[in-house]
Tab-separated table of C-alpha atoms in Angstrom:
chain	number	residue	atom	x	y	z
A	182	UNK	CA	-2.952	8.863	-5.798
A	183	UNK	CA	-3.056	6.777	-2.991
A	184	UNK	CA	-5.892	4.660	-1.599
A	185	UNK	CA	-6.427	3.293	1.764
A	186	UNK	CA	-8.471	-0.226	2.036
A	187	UNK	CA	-8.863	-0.502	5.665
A	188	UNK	CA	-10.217	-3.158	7.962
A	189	UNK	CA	-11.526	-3.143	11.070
A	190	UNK	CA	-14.226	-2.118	13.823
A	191	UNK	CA	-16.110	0.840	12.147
A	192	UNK	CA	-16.149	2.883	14.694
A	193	UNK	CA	-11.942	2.532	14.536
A	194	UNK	CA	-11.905	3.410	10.722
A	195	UNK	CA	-14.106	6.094	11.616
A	196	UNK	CA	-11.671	7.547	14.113
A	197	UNK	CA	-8.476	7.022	11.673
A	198	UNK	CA	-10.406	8.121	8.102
A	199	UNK	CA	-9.106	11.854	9.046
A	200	UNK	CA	-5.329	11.391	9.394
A	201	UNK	CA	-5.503	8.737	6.683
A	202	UNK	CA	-7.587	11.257	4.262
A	203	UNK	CA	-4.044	13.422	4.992
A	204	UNK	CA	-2.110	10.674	3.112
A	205	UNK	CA	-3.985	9.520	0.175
A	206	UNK	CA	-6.800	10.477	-1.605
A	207	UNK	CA	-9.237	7.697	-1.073
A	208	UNK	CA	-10.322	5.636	2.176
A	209	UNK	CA	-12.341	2.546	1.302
A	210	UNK	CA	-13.644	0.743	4.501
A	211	UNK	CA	-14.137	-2.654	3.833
A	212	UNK	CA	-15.538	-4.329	6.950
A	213	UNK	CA	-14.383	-6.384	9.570
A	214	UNK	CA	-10.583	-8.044	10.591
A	215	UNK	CA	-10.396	-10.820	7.801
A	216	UNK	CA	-12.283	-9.178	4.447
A	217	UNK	CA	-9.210	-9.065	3.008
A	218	UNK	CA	-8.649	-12.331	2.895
A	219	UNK	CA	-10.370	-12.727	-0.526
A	220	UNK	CA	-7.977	-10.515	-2.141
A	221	UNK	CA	-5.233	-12.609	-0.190
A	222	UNK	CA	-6.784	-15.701	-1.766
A	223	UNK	CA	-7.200	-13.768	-5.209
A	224	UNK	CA	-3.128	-12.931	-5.109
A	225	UNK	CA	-2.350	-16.369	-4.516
A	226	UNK	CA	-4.003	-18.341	-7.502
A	227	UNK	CA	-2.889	-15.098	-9.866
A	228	UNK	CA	0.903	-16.728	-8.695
A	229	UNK	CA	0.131	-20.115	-8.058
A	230	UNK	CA	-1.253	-19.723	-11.825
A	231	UNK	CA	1.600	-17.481	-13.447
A	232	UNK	CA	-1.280	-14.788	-14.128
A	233	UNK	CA	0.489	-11.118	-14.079
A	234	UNK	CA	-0.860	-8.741	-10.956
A	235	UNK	CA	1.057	-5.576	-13.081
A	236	UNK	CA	0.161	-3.669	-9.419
A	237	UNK	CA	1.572	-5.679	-7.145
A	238	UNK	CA	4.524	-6.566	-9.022
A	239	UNK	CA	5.139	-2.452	-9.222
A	240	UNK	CA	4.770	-2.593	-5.617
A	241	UNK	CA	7.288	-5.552	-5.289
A	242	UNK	CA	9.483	-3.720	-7.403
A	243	UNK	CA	9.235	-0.558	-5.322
A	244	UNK	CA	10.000	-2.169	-2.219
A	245	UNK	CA	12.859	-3.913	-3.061
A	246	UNK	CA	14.451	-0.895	-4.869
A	247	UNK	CA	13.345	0.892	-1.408
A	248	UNK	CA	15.410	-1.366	0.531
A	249	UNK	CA	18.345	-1.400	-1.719
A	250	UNK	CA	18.752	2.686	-0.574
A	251	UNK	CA	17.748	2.422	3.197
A	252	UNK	CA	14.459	2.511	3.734
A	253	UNK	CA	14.097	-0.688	4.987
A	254	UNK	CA	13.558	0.214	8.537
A	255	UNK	CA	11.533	3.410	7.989
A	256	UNK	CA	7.630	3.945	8.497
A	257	UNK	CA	5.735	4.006	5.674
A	258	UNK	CA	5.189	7.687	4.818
A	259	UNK	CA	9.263	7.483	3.815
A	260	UNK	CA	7.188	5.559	0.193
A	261	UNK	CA	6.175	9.201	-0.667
A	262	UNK	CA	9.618	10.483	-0.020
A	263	UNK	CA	11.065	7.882	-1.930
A	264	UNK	CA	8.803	8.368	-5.087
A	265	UNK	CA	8.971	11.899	-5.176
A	266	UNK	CA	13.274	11.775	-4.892
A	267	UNK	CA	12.406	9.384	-8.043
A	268	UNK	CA	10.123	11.664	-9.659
A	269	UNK	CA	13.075	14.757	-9.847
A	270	UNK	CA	15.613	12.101	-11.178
């Protein structure tokens, strides 16, 4: 399932939460341009300290297989295509 942390002027998110409840099954608002920052910080000392971050390395992992077959240059919704061409393998 995916979830949607978004940033940003409320009354923005409030105006995107529709489409973006289309494409995942949770949107988070989490305040202003810059609150994600502390994650930003958080993802740095988990590498700067060797500490696993098992999600983000999936993502990584993802991504890069992504690009391998293509997809580098398509929008994001081509992740769902991508997972569920993996999923029938």
């Amino acid at each position: 399932k995916l979830t949607f942390m978004v940033g940003g002027a409320e009354e923005e998110f409030t105006a995107a939460k529709e489409l973006l409840s289309c494409m995942g099954a949770n949107v988070v608002y989490c305040g202003q341009v810059g609150t994600g920052q502390d994650l930003g910080l958080a993802q740095n000392t988990a590498t700067n300290t060797r500490t696993p971050v098992p999600l983000g390395s999936l993502a990584h992992q993802i991504y890069r297989m992504m690009c391998a077959r293509g997809y580098a240059n398509k929008d994001f919704s081509s992740v769902f295509q991508f997972l569920r061409e993996e999923e029938g393998q």
